[in-house]
mmCIF file of C-alpha atoms in Angstrom:
data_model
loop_
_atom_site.group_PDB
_atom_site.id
_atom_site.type_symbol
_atom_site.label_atom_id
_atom_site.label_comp_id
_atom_site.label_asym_id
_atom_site.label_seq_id
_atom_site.Cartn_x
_atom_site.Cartn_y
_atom_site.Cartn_z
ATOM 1 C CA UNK A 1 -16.307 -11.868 2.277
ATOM 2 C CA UNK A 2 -16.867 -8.961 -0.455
ATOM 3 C CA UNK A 3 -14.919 -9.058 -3.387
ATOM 4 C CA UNK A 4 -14.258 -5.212 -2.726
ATOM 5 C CA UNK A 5 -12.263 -6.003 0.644
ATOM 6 C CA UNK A 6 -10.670 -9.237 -1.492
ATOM 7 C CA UNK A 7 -9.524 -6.820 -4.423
ATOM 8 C CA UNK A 8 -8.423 -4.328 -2.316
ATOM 9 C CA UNK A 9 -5.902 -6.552 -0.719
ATOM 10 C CA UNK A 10 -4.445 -7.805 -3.586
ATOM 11 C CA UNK A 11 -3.734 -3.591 -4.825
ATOM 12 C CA UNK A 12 -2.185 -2.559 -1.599
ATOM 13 C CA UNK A 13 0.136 -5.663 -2.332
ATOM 14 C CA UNK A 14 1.252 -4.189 -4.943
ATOM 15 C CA UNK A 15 -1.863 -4.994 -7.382
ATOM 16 C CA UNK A 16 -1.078 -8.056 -9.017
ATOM 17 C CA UNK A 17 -3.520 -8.865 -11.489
ATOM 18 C CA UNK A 18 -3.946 -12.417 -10.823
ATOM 19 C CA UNK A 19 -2.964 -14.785 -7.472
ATOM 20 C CA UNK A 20 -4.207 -17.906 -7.852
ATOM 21 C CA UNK A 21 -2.142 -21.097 -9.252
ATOM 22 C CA UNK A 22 0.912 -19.701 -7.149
ATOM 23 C CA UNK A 23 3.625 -22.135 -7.615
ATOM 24 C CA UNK A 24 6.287 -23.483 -4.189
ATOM 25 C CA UNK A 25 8.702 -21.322 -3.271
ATOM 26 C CA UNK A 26 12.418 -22.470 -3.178
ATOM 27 C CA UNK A 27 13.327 -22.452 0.407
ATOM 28 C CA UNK A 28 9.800 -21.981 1.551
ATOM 29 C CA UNK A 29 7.997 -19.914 4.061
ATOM 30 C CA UNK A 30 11.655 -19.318 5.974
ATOM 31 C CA UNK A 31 13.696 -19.013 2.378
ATOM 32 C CA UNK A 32 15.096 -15.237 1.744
ATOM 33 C CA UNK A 33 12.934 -15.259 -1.139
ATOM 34 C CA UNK A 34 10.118 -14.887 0.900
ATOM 35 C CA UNK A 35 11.477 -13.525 3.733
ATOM 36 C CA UNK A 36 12.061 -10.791 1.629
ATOM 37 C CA UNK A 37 9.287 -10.431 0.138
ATOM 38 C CA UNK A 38 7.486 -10.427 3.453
ATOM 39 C CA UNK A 39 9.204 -7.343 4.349
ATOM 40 C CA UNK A 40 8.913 -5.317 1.307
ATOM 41 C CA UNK A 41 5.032 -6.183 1.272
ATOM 42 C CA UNK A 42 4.596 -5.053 4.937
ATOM 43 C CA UNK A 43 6.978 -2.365 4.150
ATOM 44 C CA UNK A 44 4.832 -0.982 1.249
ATOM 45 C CA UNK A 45 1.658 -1.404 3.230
ATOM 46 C CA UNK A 46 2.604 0.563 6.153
ATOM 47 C CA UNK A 47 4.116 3.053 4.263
ATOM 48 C CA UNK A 48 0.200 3.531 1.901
ATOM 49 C CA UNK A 49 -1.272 3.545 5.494
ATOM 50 C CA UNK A 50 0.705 6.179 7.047
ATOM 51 C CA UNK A 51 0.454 8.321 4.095
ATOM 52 C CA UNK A 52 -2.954 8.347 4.216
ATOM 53 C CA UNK A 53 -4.239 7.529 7.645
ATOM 54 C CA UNK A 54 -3.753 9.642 10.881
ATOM 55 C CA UNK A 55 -2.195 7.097 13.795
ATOM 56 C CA UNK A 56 -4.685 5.534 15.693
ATOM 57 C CA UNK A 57 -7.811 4.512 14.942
ATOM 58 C CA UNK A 58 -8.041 5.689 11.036
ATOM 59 C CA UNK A 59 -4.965 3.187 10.619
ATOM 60 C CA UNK A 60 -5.491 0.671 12.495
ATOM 61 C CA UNK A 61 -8.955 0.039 11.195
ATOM 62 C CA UNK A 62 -7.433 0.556 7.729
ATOM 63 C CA UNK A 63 -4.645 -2.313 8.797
ATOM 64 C CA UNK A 64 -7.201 -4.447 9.529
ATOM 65 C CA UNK A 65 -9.228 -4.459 6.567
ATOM 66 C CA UNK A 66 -5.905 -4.859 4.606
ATOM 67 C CA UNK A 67 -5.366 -8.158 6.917
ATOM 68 C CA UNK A 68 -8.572 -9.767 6.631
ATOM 69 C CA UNK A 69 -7.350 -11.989 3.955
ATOM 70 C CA UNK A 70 -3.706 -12.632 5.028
ATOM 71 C CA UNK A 71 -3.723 -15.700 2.931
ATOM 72 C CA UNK A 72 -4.482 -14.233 -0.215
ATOM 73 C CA UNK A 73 -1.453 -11.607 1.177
ATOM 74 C CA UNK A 74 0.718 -14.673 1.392
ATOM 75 C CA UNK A 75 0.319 -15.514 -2.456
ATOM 76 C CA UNK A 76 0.667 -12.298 -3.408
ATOM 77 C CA UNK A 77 3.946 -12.304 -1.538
ATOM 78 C CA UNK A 78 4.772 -15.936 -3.124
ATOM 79 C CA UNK A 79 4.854 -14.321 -6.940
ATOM 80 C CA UNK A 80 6.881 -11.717 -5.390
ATOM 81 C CA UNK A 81 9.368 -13.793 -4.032
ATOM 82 C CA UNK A 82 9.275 -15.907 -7.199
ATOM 83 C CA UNK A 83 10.518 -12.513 -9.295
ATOM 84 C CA UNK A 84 12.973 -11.984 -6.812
ATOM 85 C CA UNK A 85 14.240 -15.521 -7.077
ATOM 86 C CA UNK A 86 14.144 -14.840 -11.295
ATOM 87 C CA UNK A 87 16.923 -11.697 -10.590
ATOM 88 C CA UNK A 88 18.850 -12.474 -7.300
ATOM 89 C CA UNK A 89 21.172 -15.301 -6.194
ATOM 90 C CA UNK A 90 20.223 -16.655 -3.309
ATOM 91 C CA UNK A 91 22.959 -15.451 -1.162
ATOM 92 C CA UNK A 92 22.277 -11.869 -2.699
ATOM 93 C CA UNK A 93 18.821 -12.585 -1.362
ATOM 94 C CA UNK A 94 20.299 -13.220 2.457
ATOM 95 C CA UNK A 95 22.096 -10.078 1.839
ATOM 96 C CA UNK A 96 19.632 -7.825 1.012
ATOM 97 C CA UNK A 97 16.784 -9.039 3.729
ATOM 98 C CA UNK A 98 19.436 -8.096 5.829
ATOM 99 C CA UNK A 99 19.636 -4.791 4.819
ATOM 100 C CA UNK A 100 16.064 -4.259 4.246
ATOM 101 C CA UNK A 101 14.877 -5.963 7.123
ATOM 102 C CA UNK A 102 17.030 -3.574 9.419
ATOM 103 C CA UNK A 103 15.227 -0.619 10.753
ATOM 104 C CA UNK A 104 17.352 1.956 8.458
ATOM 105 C CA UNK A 105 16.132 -0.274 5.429
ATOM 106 C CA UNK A 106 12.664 -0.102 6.297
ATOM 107 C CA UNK A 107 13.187 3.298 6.276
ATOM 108 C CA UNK A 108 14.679 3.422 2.853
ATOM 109 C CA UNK A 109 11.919 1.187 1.481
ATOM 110 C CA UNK A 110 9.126 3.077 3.126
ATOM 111 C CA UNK A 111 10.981 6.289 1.884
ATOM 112 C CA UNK A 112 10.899 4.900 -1.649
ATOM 113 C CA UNK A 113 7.366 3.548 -1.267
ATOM 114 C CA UNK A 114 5.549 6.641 0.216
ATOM 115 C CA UNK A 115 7.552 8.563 -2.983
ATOM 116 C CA UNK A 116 6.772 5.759 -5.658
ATOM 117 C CA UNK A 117 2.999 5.534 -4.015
ATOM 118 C CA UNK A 118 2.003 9.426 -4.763
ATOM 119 C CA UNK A 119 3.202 9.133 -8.386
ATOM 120 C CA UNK A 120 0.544 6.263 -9.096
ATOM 121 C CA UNK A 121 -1.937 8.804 -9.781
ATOM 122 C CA UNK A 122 0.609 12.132 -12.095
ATOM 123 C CA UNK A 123 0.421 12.034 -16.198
ATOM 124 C CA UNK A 124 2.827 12.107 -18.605
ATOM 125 C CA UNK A 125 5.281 9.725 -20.326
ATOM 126 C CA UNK A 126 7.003 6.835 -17.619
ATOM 127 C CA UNK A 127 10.182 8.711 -17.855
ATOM 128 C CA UNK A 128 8.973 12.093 -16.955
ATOM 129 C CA UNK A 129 7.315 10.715 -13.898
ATOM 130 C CA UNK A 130 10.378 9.064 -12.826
ATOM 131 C CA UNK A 131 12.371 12.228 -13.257
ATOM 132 C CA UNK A 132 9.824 13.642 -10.929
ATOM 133 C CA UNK A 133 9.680 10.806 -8.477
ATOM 134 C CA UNK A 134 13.649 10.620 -8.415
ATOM 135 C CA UNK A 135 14.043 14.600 -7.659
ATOM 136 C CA UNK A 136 11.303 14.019 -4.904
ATOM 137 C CA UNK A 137 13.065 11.377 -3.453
ATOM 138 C CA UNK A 138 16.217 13.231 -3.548
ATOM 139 C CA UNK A 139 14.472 15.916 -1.276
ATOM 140 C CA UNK A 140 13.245 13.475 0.875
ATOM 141 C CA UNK A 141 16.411 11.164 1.588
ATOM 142 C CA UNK A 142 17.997 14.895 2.693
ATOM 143 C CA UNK A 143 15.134 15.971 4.793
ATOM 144 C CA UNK A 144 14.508 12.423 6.857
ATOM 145 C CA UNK A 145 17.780 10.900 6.983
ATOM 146 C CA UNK A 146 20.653 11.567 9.140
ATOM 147 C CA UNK A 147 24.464 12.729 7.671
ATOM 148 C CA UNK A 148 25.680 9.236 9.321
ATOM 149 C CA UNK A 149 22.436 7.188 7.708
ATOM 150 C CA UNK A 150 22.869 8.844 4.359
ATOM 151 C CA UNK A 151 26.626 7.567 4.382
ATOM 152 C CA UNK A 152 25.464 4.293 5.060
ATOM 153 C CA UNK A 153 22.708 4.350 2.319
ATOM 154 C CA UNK A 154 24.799 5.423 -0.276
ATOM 155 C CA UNK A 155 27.952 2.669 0.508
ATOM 156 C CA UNK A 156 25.323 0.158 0.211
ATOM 157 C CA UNK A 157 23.571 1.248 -3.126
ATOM 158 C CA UNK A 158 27.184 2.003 -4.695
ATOM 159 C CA UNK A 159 28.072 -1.591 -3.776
ATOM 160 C CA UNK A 160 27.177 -4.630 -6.643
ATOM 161 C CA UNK A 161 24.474 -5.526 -5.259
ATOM 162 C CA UNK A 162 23.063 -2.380 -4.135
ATOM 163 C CA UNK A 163 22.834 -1.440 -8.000
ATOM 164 C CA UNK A 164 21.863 -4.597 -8.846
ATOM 165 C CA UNK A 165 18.798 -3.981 -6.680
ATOM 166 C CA UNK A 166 18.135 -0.456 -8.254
ATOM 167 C CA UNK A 167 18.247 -2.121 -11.681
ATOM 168 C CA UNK A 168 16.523 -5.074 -11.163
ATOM 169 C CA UNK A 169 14.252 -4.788 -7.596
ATOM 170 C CA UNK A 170 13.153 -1.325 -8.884
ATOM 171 C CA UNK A 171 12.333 -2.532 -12.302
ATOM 172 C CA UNK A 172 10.067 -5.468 -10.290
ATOM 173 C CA UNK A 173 7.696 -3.067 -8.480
ATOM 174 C CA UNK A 174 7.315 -1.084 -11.852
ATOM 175 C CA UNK A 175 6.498 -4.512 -13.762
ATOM 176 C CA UNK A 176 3.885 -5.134 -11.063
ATOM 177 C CA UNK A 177 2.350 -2.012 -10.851
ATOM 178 C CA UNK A 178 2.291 -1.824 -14.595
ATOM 179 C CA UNK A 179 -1.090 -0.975 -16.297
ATOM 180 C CA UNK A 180 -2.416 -0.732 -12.777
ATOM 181 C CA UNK A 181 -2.665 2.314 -11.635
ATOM 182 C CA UNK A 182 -5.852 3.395 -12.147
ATOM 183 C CA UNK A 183 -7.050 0.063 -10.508
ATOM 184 C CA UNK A 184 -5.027 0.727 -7.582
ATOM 185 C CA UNK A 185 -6.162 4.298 -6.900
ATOM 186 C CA UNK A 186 -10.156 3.065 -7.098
ATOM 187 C CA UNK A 187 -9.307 0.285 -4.919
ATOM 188 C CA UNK A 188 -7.426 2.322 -2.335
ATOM 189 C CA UNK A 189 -10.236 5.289 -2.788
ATOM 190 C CA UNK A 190 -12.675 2.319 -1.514
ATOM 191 C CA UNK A 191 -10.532 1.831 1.448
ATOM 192 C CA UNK A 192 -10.479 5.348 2.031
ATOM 193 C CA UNK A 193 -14.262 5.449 2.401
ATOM 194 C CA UNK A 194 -14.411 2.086 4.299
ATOM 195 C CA UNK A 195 -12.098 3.321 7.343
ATOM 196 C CA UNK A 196 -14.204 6.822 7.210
ATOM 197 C CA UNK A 197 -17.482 4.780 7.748
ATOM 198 C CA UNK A 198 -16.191 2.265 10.111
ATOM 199 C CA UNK A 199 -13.801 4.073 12.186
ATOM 200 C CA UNK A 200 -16.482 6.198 14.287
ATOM 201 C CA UNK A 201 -17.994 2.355 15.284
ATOM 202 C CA UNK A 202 -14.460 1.615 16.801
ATOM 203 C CA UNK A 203 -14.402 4.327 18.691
ATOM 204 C CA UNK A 204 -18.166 4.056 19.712
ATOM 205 C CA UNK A 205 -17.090 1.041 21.395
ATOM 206 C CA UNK A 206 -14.131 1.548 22.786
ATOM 207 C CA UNK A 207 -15.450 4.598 24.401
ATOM 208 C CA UNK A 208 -18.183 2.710 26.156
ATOM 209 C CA UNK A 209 -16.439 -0.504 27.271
ATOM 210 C CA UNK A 210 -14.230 -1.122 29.729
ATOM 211 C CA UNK A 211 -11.299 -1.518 28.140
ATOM 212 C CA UNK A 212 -10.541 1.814 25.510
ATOM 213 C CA UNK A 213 -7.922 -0.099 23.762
ATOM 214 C CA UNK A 214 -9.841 -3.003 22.706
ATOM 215 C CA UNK A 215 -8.107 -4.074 18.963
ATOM 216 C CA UNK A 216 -10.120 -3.188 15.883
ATOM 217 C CA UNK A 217 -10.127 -6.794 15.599
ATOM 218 C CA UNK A 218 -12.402 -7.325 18.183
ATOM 219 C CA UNK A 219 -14.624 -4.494 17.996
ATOM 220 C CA UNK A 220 -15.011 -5.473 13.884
ATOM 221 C CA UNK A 221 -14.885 -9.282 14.104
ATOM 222 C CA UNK A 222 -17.982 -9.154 15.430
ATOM 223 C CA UNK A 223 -19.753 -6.502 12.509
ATOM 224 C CA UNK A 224 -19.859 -8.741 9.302
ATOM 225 C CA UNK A 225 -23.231 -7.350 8.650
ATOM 226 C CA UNK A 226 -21.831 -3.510 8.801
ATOM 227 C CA UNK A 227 -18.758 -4.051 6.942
ATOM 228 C CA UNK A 228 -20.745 -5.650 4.072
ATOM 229 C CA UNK A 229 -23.201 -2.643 4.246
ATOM 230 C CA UNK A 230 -19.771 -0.250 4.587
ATOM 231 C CA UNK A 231 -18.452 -2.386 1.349
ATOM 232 C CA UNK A 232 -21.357 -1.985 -0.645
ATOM 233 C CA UNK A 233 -22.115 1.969 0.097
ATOM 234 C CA UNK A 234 -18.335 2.504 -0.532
ATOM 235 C CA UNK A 235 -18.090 0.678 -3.521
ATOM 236 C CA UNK A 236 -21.032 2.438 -5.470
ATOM 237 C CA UNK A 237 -20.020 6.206 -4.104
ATOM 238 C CA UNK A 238 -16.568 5.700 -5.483
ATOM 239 C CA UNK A 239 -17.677 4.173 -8.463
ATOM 240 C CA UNK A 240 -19.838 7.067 -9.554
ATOM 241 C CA UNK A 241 -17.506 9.634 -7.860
ATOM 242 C CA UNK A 242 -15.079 8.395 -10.679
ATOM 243 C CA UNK A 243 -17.834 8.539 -13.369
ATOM 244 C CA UNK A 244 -18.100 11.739 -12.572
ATOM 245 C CA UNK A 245 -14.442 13.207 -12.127
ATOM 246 C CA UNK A 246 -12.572 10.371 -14.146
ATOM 247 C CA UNK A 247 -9.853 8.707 -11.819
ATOM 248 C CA UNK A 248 -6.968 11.355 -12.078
ATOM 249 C CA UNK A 249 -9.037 13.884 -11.286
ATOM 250 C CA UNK A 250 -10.581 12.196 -8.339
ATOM 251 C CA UNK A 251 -7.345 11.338 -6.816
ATOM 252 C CA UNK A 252 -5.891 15.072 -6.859
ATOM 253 C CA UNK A 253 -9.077 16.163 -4.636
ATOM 254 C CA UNK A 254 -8.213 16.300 -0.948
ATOM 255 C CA UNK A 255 -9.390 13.697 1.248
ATOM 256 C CA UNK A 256 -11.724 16.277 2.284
ATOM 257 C CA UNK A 257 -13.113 16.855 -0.646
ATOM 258 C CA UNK A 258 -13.390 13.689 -1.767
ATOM 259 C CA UNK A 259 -15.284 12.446 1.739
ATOM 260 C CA UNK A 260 -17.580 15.567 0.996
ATOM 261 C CA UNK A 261 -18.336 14.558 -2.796
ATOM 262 C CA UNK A 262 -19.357 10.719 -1.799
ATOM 263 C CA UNK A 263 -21.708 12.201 0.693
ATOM 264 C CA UNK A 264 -23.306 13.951 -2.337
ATOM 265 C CA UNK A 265 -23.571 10.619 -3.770
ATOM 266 C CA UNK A 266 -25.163 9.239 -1.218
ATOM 267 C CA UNK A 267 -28.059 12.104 -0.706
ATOM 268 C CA UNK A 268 -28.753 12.311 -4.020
ATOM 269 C CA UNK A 269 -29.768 8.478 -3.450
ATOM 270 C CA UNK A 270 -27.195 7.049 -6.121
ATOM 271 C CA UNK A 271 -26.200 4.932 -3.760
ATOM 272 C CA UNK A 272 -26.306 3.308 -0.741
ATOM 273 C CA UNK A 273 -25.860 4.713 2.484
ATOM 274 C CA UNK A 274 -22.621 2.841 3.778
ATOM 275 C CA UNK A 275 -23.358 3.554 7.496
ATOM 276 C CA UNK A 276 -26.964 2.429 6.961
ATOM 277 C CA UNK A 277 -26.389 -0.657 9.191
ATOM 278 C CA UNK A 278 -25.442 1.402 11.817
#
């Protein structure tokens, strides 16, 4: 397995710097700790894919390179849940997987996410951005939730624990994404490029097999040889794409543009084609 595909993992799980060495977990696999953290990983995840991947095949391929390495996915998980056990009782833990875990938390995490994601790549001082980010997701709790959801949103943030978790679960992801950023946004840029190449083999083969709804899994398990090519053409496009336009920059351009300006790359023989194995 690339390194890319490893590192790019580890960003979209909220980019911790370093995963190996990852101590037990009180309560284990099935402990809210990790429960927990399970959710708000998958949570985040989804949320990145949807945000930047049309449903279907774009995301699904994209889910699948994310899952490649579930176990590395499960340590990054295991620090999180090791922070959470640093900040929350353990019966505050049971409480809040059950809020979180409950399809009108997902949608507040996912809300929060999606927000907290598209900030990763803005300028200025932390506290300007989360100005910004807090007046953005003040628009979007009022445009995607109902009167009746909002109610119950607000009674549970106004509640101890509910500002316990804006204090200290908030303050978590910010620790973890901390000095990041930039890392993140190359890594994710890499995946952007990856699902571009490898989605039109999905549908290649779905559209001349039997079954059209044979899982990415399938269709890709069987392509080591591609994906490495994909990994390597991807890797070296984005690289000098951010040489060229410094990582801000790069990130503001549309995907679009940015699909248009790695084909450049590629021409100009910079780099690798990443559908040469095709």
């Amino acid at each position: 397995m690339s390194r890319s595909i490893s590192s790019l993992v580890f960003a979209l799980t909220f980019a911790l710097a370093t995963l190996s060495g990852c101590a037990t977990v009180p309560g284990g696999d099935q402990g809210p700790a990790m429960r927990l953290a399970g959710v708000m990983s998958d949570v985040y995840v989804t949320s990145m894919l949807e945000r930047l991947f049309a449903a279907g095949d774009p995301r699904d391929t994209a889910r699948y390179l994310v899952g490649r390495e579930s176990d590395k996915m499960r340590r990054v998980e295991g620090m999180l849940a090791g922070r959470y056990i640093q900040a929350f009782t353990e019966p505050e833990l049971a409480e809040l997987v059950a809020f979180f875990d409950s399809p009108l938390g997902r949608k507040v995490q996912g809300t929060y996410s999606s927000v907290f994601y598209g900030s990763l790549a803005e300028s200025g001082r932390p506290a300007e951005i989360r100005k910004r980010m807090g007046r953005r997701l003040a628009k979007q709790f009022k445009t995607t939730f109902t009167v009746a959801e909002l109610k119950e949103v607000n009674r549970f943030y106004a509640s101890p624990l509910g500002k316990k978790w804006r204090s200290e679960g908030q303050q978590i992801d910010r620790d973890l994404f901390a000095d990041e950023d930039m890392r993140v946004l190359r890594q994710v840029a890499e995946l952007e490029c990856l699902v571009e190449t490898l989605t039109p083999e999905v549908r290649r083969q779905r559209a001349g097999s039997a079954s059209p709804e044979t899982p990415v899994a399938v269709i890709l398990g069987q392509q080591s040889g591609l994906i490495e090519t994909a990994v390597e053409g991807c890797t070296c496009a984005v690289g000098q794409l951010v040489g060229k336009e410094g990582m801000q920059k790069m990130w503001r351009l549309s995907q679009i543009k940015r699909a248009k300006q790695r084909a450049g790359i590629v021409a100009s023989g910079a780099c690798p084609s990443p559908t040469a194995g095709h």
